[in-house]
CSV table of C-alpha atoms in Angstrom, one decimal:
chain,number,residue,atom,x,y,z
A,1,UNK,CA,-66.8,9.9,58.7
A,2,UNK,CA,-64.2,11.7,56.7
A,3,UNK,CA,-61.5,11.0,59.3
A,4,UNK,CA,-62.2,7.3,59.1
A,5,UNK,CA,-61.9,7.3,55.3
A,6,UNK,CA,-58.6,9.3,55.5
A,7,UNK,CA,-57.0,6.9,57.9
A,8,UNK,CA,-58.0,3.9,55.8
A,9,UNK,CA,-56.5,5.6,52.7
A,10,UNK,CA,-53.0,5.4,54.3
A,11,UNK,CA,-53.6,2.1,56.1
A,12,UNK,CA,-55.0,0.1,53.2
A,13,UNK,CA,-53.0,1.7,50.4
A,14,UNK,CA,-53.9,0.5,47.0
A,15,UNK,CA,-53.9,-3.2,47.7
A,16,UNK,CA,-56.9,-5.0,49.0
A,17,UNK,CA,-59.2,-6.9,46.7
A,18,UNK,CA,-60.8,-10.3,45.9
A,19,UNK,CA,-60.3,-10.9,42.2
A,20,UNK,CA,-60.7,-13.8,39.8
A,21,UNK,CA,-58.1,-12.6,37.3
A,22,UNK,CA,-55.7,-15.4,36.3
A,23,UNK,CA,-52.4,-15.3,38.2
A,24,UNK,CA,-48.8,-15.1,37.0
A,25,UNK,CA,-46.9,-18.2,36.0
A,26,UNK,CA,-45.3,-20.2,38.9
A,27,UNK,CA,-41.8,-19.3,37.5
A,28,UNK,CA,-42.5,-15.6,37.6
A,29,UNK,CA,-40.5,-14.8,40.7
A,30,UNK,CA,-37.3,-16.2,39.1
A,31,UNK,CA,-37.5,-13.9,36.1
A,32,UNK,CA,-35.3,-10.9,35.3
A,33,UNK,CA,-36.7,-7.5,36.4
A,34,UNK,CA,-37.2,-6.3,32.9
A,35,UNK,CA,-39.2,-9.5,32.0
A,36,UNK,CA,-41.4,-9.1,35.1
A,37,UNK,CA,-42.1,-5.5,34.1
A,38,UNK,CA,-43.0,-6.6,30.5
A,39,UNK,CA,-45.3,-9.3,31.8
A,40,UNK,CA,-47.1,-7.0,34.3
A,41,UNK,CA,-47.4,-4.3,31.7
A,42,UNK,CA,-48.9,-6.7,29.2
A,43,UNK,CA,-51.6,-7.6,31.7
A,44,UNK,CA,-52.3,-3.9,32.3
A,45,UNK,CA,-52.5,-3.1,28.6
A,46,UNK,CA,-54.7,-6.1,27.8
A,47,UNK,CA,-57.2,-5.1,30.4
A,48,UNK,CA,-57.7,-1.4,29.8
A,49,UNK,CA,-61.0,-0.1,31.1
A,50,UNK,CA,-63.2,0.7,28.1
A,51,UNK,CA,-65.3,2.9,30.4
A,52,UNK,CA,-63.7,4.2,33.6
A,53,UNK,CA,-65.4,2.7,36.7
A,54,UNK,CA,-67.0,5.3,39.0
A,55,UNK,CA,-65.3,5.9,42.3
A,56,UNK,CA,-66.9,4.3,45.3
A,57,UNK,CA,-69.0,6.4,47.7
A,58,UNK,CA,-67.6,5.0,51.0
A,59,UNK,CA,-69.5,5.7,54.2
A,60,UNK,CA,-69.9,4.3,57.7
A,61,UNK,CA,-72.0,1.4,56.5
A,62,UNK,CA,-69.6,0.2,53.8
A,63,UNK,CA,-66.7,0.5,56.2
A,64,UNK,CA,-68.4,-1.5,58.9
A,65,UNK,CA,-69.2,-4.2,56.4
A,66,UNK,CA,-65.6,-4.5,55.5
A,67,UNK,CA,-64.2,-4.5,59.1
A,68,UNK,CA,-62.7,-7.9,58.4
A,69,UNK,CA,-60.1,-6.2,56.1
A,70,UNK,CA,-59.0,-4.1,59.1
A,71,UNK,CA,-58.6,-7.1,61.3
A,72,UNK,CA,-56.6,-9.1,58.8
A,73,UNK,CA,-54.1,-6.4,57.8
A,74,UNK,CA,-51.1,-8.7,58.2
A,75,UNK,CA,-51.6,-10.2,54.7
A,76,UNK,CA,-50.8,-6.8,53.3
A,77,UNK,CA,-47.3,-7.1,54.9
A,78,UNK,CA,-46.7,-10.9,54.8
A,79,UNK,CA,-47.8,-11.7,51.2
A,80,UNK,CA,-44.7,-11.6,49.0
A,81,UNK,CA,-46.0,-11.3,45.4
A,82,UNK,CA,-46.8,-8.7,42.8
A,83,UNK,CA,-50.4,-9.9,42.7
A,84,UNK,CA,-52.9,-9.4,45.4
A,85,UNK,CA,-53.6,-12.1,48.1
A,86,UNK,CA,-56.8,-14.1,48.0
A,87,UNK,CA,-59.6,-13.0,50.2
A,88,UNK,CA,-58.8,-9.3,50.5
A,89,UNK,CA,-61.6,-6.8,49.9
A,90,UNK,CA,-60.6,-3.5,48.4
A,91,UNK,CA,-62.6,-0.4,49.2
A,92,UNK,CA,-60.0,2.4,49.5
A,93,UNK,CA,-57.8,3.6,46.6
A,94,UNK,CA,-60.1,1.4,44.5
A,95,UNK,CA,-59.3,2.9,41.2
A,96,UNK,CA,-56.1,4.5,39.9
A,97,UNK,CA,-53.6,4.6,37.0
A,98,UNK,CA,-50.4,2.6,36.5
A,99,UNK,CA,-47.3,3.7,34.7
A,100,UNK,CA,-43.9,2.1,34.0
A,101,UNK,CA,-41.2,4.0,35.8
A,102,UNK,CA,-37.5,4.1,36.3
A,103,UNK,CA,-35.5,5.5,39.2
A,104,UNK,CA,-32.5,7.5,38.0
A,105,UNK,CA,-30.0,8.1,40.8
A,106,UNK,CA,-28.2,11.4,41.2
A,107,UNK,CA,-24.4,11.6,41.3
A,108,UNK,CA,-22.6,10.8,44.6
A,109,UNK,CA,-25.6,9.5,46.4
A,110,UNK,CA,-24.7,8.7,50.1
A,111,UNK,CA,-27.2,5.8,50.1
A,112,UNK,CA,-26.9,2.3,48.7
A,113,UNK,CA,-28.9,-0.3,46.8
A,114,UNK,CA,-31.6,1.0,44.5
A,115,UNK,CA,-30.9,4.5,45.8
A,116,UNK,CA,-27.5,4.4,44.2
A,117,UNK,CA,-27.8,2.0,41.2
A,118,UNK,CA,-31.4,2.8,40.2
A,119,UNK,CA,-34.1,0.5,39.1
A,120,UNK,CA,-37.2,-0.2,37.0
A,121,UNK,CA,-40.7,-0.9,38.0
A,122,UNK,CA,-44.3,0.4,38.2
A,123,UNK,CA,-46.1,3.2,40.0
A,124,UNK,CA,-49.8,3.4,40.8
A,125,UNK,CA,-51.3,6.8,41.4
A,126,UNK,CA,-54.7,7.0,43.0
A,127,UNK,CA,-57.1,8.8,45.3
A,128,UNK,CA,-58.3,7.5,48.6
A,129,UNK,CA,-61.9,7.7,47.6
A,130,UNK,CA,-64.4,9.7,45.6
A,131,UNK,CA,-63.1,13.3,45.8
A,132,UNK,CA,-66.7,14.5,45.7
A,133,UNK,CA,-67.3,12.6,49.0
A,134,UNK,CA,-64.1,13.2,50.9
A,135,UNK,CA,-61.3,15.7,50.6
A,136,UNK,CA,-59.0,15.2,47.6
A,137,UNK,CA,-56.5,12.6,49.0
A,138,UNK,CA,-53.7,11.5,46.7
A,139,UNK,CA,-51.4,8.6,47.2
A,140,UNK,CA,-48.8,6.6,45.3
A,141,UNK,CA,-47.3,3.1,45.5
A,142,UNK,CA,-44.1,2.3,43.7
A,143,UNK,CA,-42.7,-1.2,42.9
A,144,UNK,CA,-39.1,-1.8,42.0
A,145,UNK,CA,-38.6,-5.2,40.3
A,146,UNK,CA,-35.6,-7.4,41.2
A,147,UNK,CA,-33.9,-10.1,39.2
A,148,UNK,CA,-34.9,-13.5,40.5
A,149,UNK,CA,-36.3,-12.2,43.8
A,150,UNK,CA,-39.4,-10.4,45.2
A,151,UNK,CA,-40.0,-6.8,44.4
A,152,UNK,CA,-39.2,-3.9,46.7
A,153,UNK,CA,-42.3,-1.6,47.3
A,154,UNK,CA,-42.9,1.7,49.0
A,155,UNK,CA,-46.1,3.6,49.7
A,156,UNK,CA,-46.1,7.4,50.0
A,157,UNK,CA,-48.7,10.1,50.7
A,158,UNK,CA,-48.8,13.7,51.8
A,159,UNK,CA,-51.5,13.7,54.5
A,160,UNK,CA,-54.4,11.6,55.8
A,161,UNK,CA,-56.6,14.7,55.8
A,162,UNK,CA,-56.0,15.3,52.1
A,163,UNK,CA,-55.8,18.7,50.4
A,164,UNK,CA,-59.3,19.9,50.6
A,165,UNK,CA,-60.8,20.9,47.3
A,166,UNK,CA,-57.5,21.3,45.5
A,167,UNK,CA,-57.7,18.9,42.6
A,168,UNK,CA,-54.0,19.2,41.6
A,169,UNK,CA,-52.6,15.7,42.3
A,170,UNK,CA,-49.0,17.1,42.1
A,171,UNK,CA,-49.6,20.1,44.4
A,172,UNK,CA,-47.8,18.7,47.4
A,173,UNK,CA,-44.8,16.5,48.3
A,174,UNK,CA,-45.1,12.9,49.1
A,175,UNK,CA,-43.3,11.0,51.9
A,176,UNK,CA,-43.2,7.6,53.6
A,177,UNK,CA,-43.6,9.5,56.9
A,178,UNK,CA,-46.6,11.7,57.4
A,179,UNK,CA,-48.0,13.7,60.4
A,180,UNK,CA,-49.8,11.7,63.1
A,181,UNK,CA,-53.6,11.6,62.9
A,182,UNK,CA,-55.5,14.4,64.5
A,183,UNK,CA,-59.1,13.2,64.9
A,184,UNK,CA,-60.2,10.5,67.3
A,185,UNK,CA,-61.3,8.3,64.4
A,186,UNK,CA,-57.9,8.5,62.8
A,187,UNK,CA,-56.2,7.8,66.1
A,188,UNK,CA,-58.4,4.7,66.6
A,189,UNK,CA,-57.7,3.3,63.2
A,190,UNK,CA,-54.0,3.9,63.5
A,191,UNK,CA,-54.0,1.8,66.6
A,192,UNK,CA,-55.7,-1.0,64.7
A,193,UNK,CA,-53.1,-0.7,62.0
A,194,UNK,CA,-50.3,-0.9,64.6
A,195,UNK,CA,-51.2,-4.5,65.2
A,196,UNK,CA,-49.4,-5.1,61.8
A,197,UNK,CA,-47.0,-2.1,61.7
A,198,UNK,CA,-45.9,0.3,64.3
A,199,UNK,CA,-45.8,3.3,64.0
A,200,UNK,CA,-48.6,3.5,61.5
A,201,UNK,CA,-47.6,6.8,59.9
A,202,UNK,CA,-44.0,5.9,59.2
A,203,UNK,CA,-43.5,3.1,56.7
A,204,UNK,CA,-40.1,1.6,56.1
A,205,UNK,CA,-37.8,2.5,53.2
A,206,UNK,CA,-34.5,0.9,54.3
A,207,UNK,CA,-35.1,-2.3,52.2
A,208,UNK,CA,-34.4,-0.2,49.0
A,209,UNK,CA,-30.9,0.3,50.3
A,210,UNK,CA,-30.3,-3.4,50.8
A,211,UNK,CA,-30.4,-4.7,47.2
A,212,UNK,CA,-29.6,-3.7,43.7
A,213,UNK,CA,-31.9,-4.5,40.7
A,214,UNK,CA,-29.7,-7.5,39.8
A,215,UNK,CA,-30.5,-9.0,43.2
A,216,UNK,CA,-27.1,-8.4,44.7
A,217,UNK,CA,-27.1,-7.8,48.4
A,218,UNK,CA,-25.4,-4.7,49.8
A,219,UNK,CA,-23.0,-5.7,52.6
A,220,UNK,CA,-23.2,-2.4,54.4
A,221,UNK,CA,-26.5,-0.8,53.5
A,222,UNK,CA,-27.1,2.9,54.1
A,223,UNK,CA,-30.6,4.3,53.9
A,224,UNK,CA,-32.2,7.6,54.5
A,225,UNK,CA,-34.5,7.9,57.5
A,226,UNK,CA,-37.2,9.5,55.4
A,227,UNK,CA,-37.9,10.0,51.7
A,228,UNK,CA,-39.4,13.2,50.3
A,229,UNK,CA,-40.7,13.1,46.7
A,230,UNK,CA,-41.1,16.6,45.3
A,231,UNK,CA,-43.2,17.1,42.1
A,232,UNK,CA,-40.9,18.2,39.3
A,233,UNK,CA,-41.2,21.8,38.2
A,234,UNK,CA,-42.9,21.1,35.0
A,235,UNK,CA,-45.4,18.6,36.5
A,236,UNK,CA,-46.5,20.8,39.5
A,237,UNK,CA,-48.9,22.8,37.4
A,238,UNK,CA,-49.9,20.0,35.0
A,239,UNK,CA,-53.3,19.6,36.6
A,240,UNK,CA,-55.2,22.8,37.5
A,241,UNK,CA,-56.3,23.1,41.1
A,242,UNK,CA,-59.9,23.6,40.0
A,243,UNK,CA,-59.8,20.7,37.5
A,244,UNK,CA,-63.2,19.0,36.8
A,245,UNK,CA,-61.5,16.2,34.8
A,246,UNK,CA,-61.3,12.7,36.2
A,247,UNK,CA,-57.7,12.2,37.5
A,248,UNK,CA,-57.3,9.1,35.4
A,249,UNK,CA,-58.0,11.1,32.3
A,250,UNK,CA,-55.6,13.8,33.3
A,251,UNK,CA,-52.8,11.3,33.9
A,252,UNK,CA,-53.2,9.8,30.4
A,253,UNK,CA,-51.9,13.1,29.0
A,254,UNK,CA,-48.5,12.8,30.7
A,255,UNK,CA,-46.0,11.5,28.1
A,256,UNK,CA,-43.4,8.9,28.6
A,257,UNK,CA,-40.0,10.4,29.7
A,258,UNK,CA,-41.6,12.8,32.1
A,259,UNK,CA,-39.9,13.3,35.5
A,260,UNK,CA,-42.7,13.0,38.0
A,261,UNK,CA,-40.8,13.5,41.2
A,262,UNK,CA,-37.4,14.6,42.4
A,263,UNK,CA,-36.4,12.3,45.3
A,264,UNK,CA,-34.6,13.5,48.4
A,265,UNK,CA,-33.4,11.6,51.5
A,266,UNK,CA,-33.3,12.9,55.1
A,267,UNK,CA,-30.7,11.5,57.4
A,268,UNK,CA,-30.9,11.1,61.2
A,269,UNK,CA,-30.2,14.8,61.6
A,270,UNK,CA,-32.8,15.9,59.2
A,271,UNK,CA,-30.3,16.9,56.5
A,272,UNK,CA,-31.8,16.7,53.1
A,273,UNK,CA,-29.8,15.2,50.2
A,274,UNK,CA,-30.9,14.8,46.5
A,275,UNK,CA,-31.0,11.1,45.6
A,276,UNK,CA,-32.4,11.0,42.1
A,277,UNK,CA,-35.6,11.2,40.0
A,278,UNK,CA,-38.6,9.0,39.3
A,279,UNK,CA,-39.4,9.1,35.6
A,280,UNK,CA,-42.2,7.7,33.5
A,281,UNK,CA,-41.3,5.1,30.8
A,282,UNK,CA,-44.8,4.7,29.3
A,283,UNK,CA,-48.2,6.2,29.2
A,284,UNK,CA,-50.5,6.0,32.2
A,285,UNK,CA,-53.1,3.3,31.9
A,286,UNK,CA,-56.3,2.6,34.0
A,287,UNK,CA,-57.0,-1.1,33.8
A,288,UNK,CA,-58.8,-4.0,35.4
A,289,UNK,CA,-55.6,-5.7,36.2
A,290,UNK,CA,-54.1,-2.5,37.7
A,291,UNK,CA,-57.1,-2.0,39.9
A,292,UNK,CA,-58.0,-5.6,40.8
A,293,UNK,CA,-54.8,-7.7,40.8
A,294,UNK,CA,-51.6,-5.6,41.0
A,295,UNK,CA,-50.3,-5.7,44.5
A,296,UNK,CA,-47.8,-3.5,46.4
A,297,UNK,CA,-46.5,-5.2,49.5
A,298,UNK,CA,-46.2,-3.1,52.7
A,299,UNK,CA,-42.9,-3.4,54.5
A,300,UNK,CA,-42.9,-3.9,58.3
């Protein structure tokens, strides 16, 4: 049962939910990136959870009841919006916390687009499911907002199997490319996922090299083959490995201006190059909108 939950954590990401929250204005996509960030953040601030919802206790029965979500994964890739598509149940990464972020590029980056010019957006940090039921399995989705065009999104994790009982969210690196599944259940679910995206454990990142925040296209884009996000030195020990605090409460203590991750790119030869840093530009907020409406599109 754990193997199935772990696979779904990577497959489904943070994004599948039916929700009656009012949608963004029709003109939203034409706005400037900063205006989009302001709008999304207003929705998040205005819908803060007064009491944090409890994590779902997913098991075989609940997974089987939601098998439709597995068979209609294409919406997760084909829906171009910052808000979730209609008719999508969410049962993995159900609850998390959202923060405004900026990507600050390093000097002399060999890569183009957002990797070189930087960008603003939102990040959502969450766990695959109740850490008392499955292994502690962190994941993150990042949305870079683009002037007048659809956002650019990435999804990163460390492992489908999680990190056991270690409750330090920032204990390990994240990447868009993770090890292949080990158990039969993971293998089976990865094959289902490959109807929408193949390979299932290697999600694209080249689209970030193709555009700048102002919407300008890069004529000769250059992208790393893999991203590695390394927790910054001062955040690595922010949450104790034996923490008994809800992750969402722990994240609220991280101040704006904190570098969460130092970002590295690996080229086709496996050579690692520093690209820049992902920094918070607000407090972390757990909200109804962030859990039930905010959407991070997967890239094929």
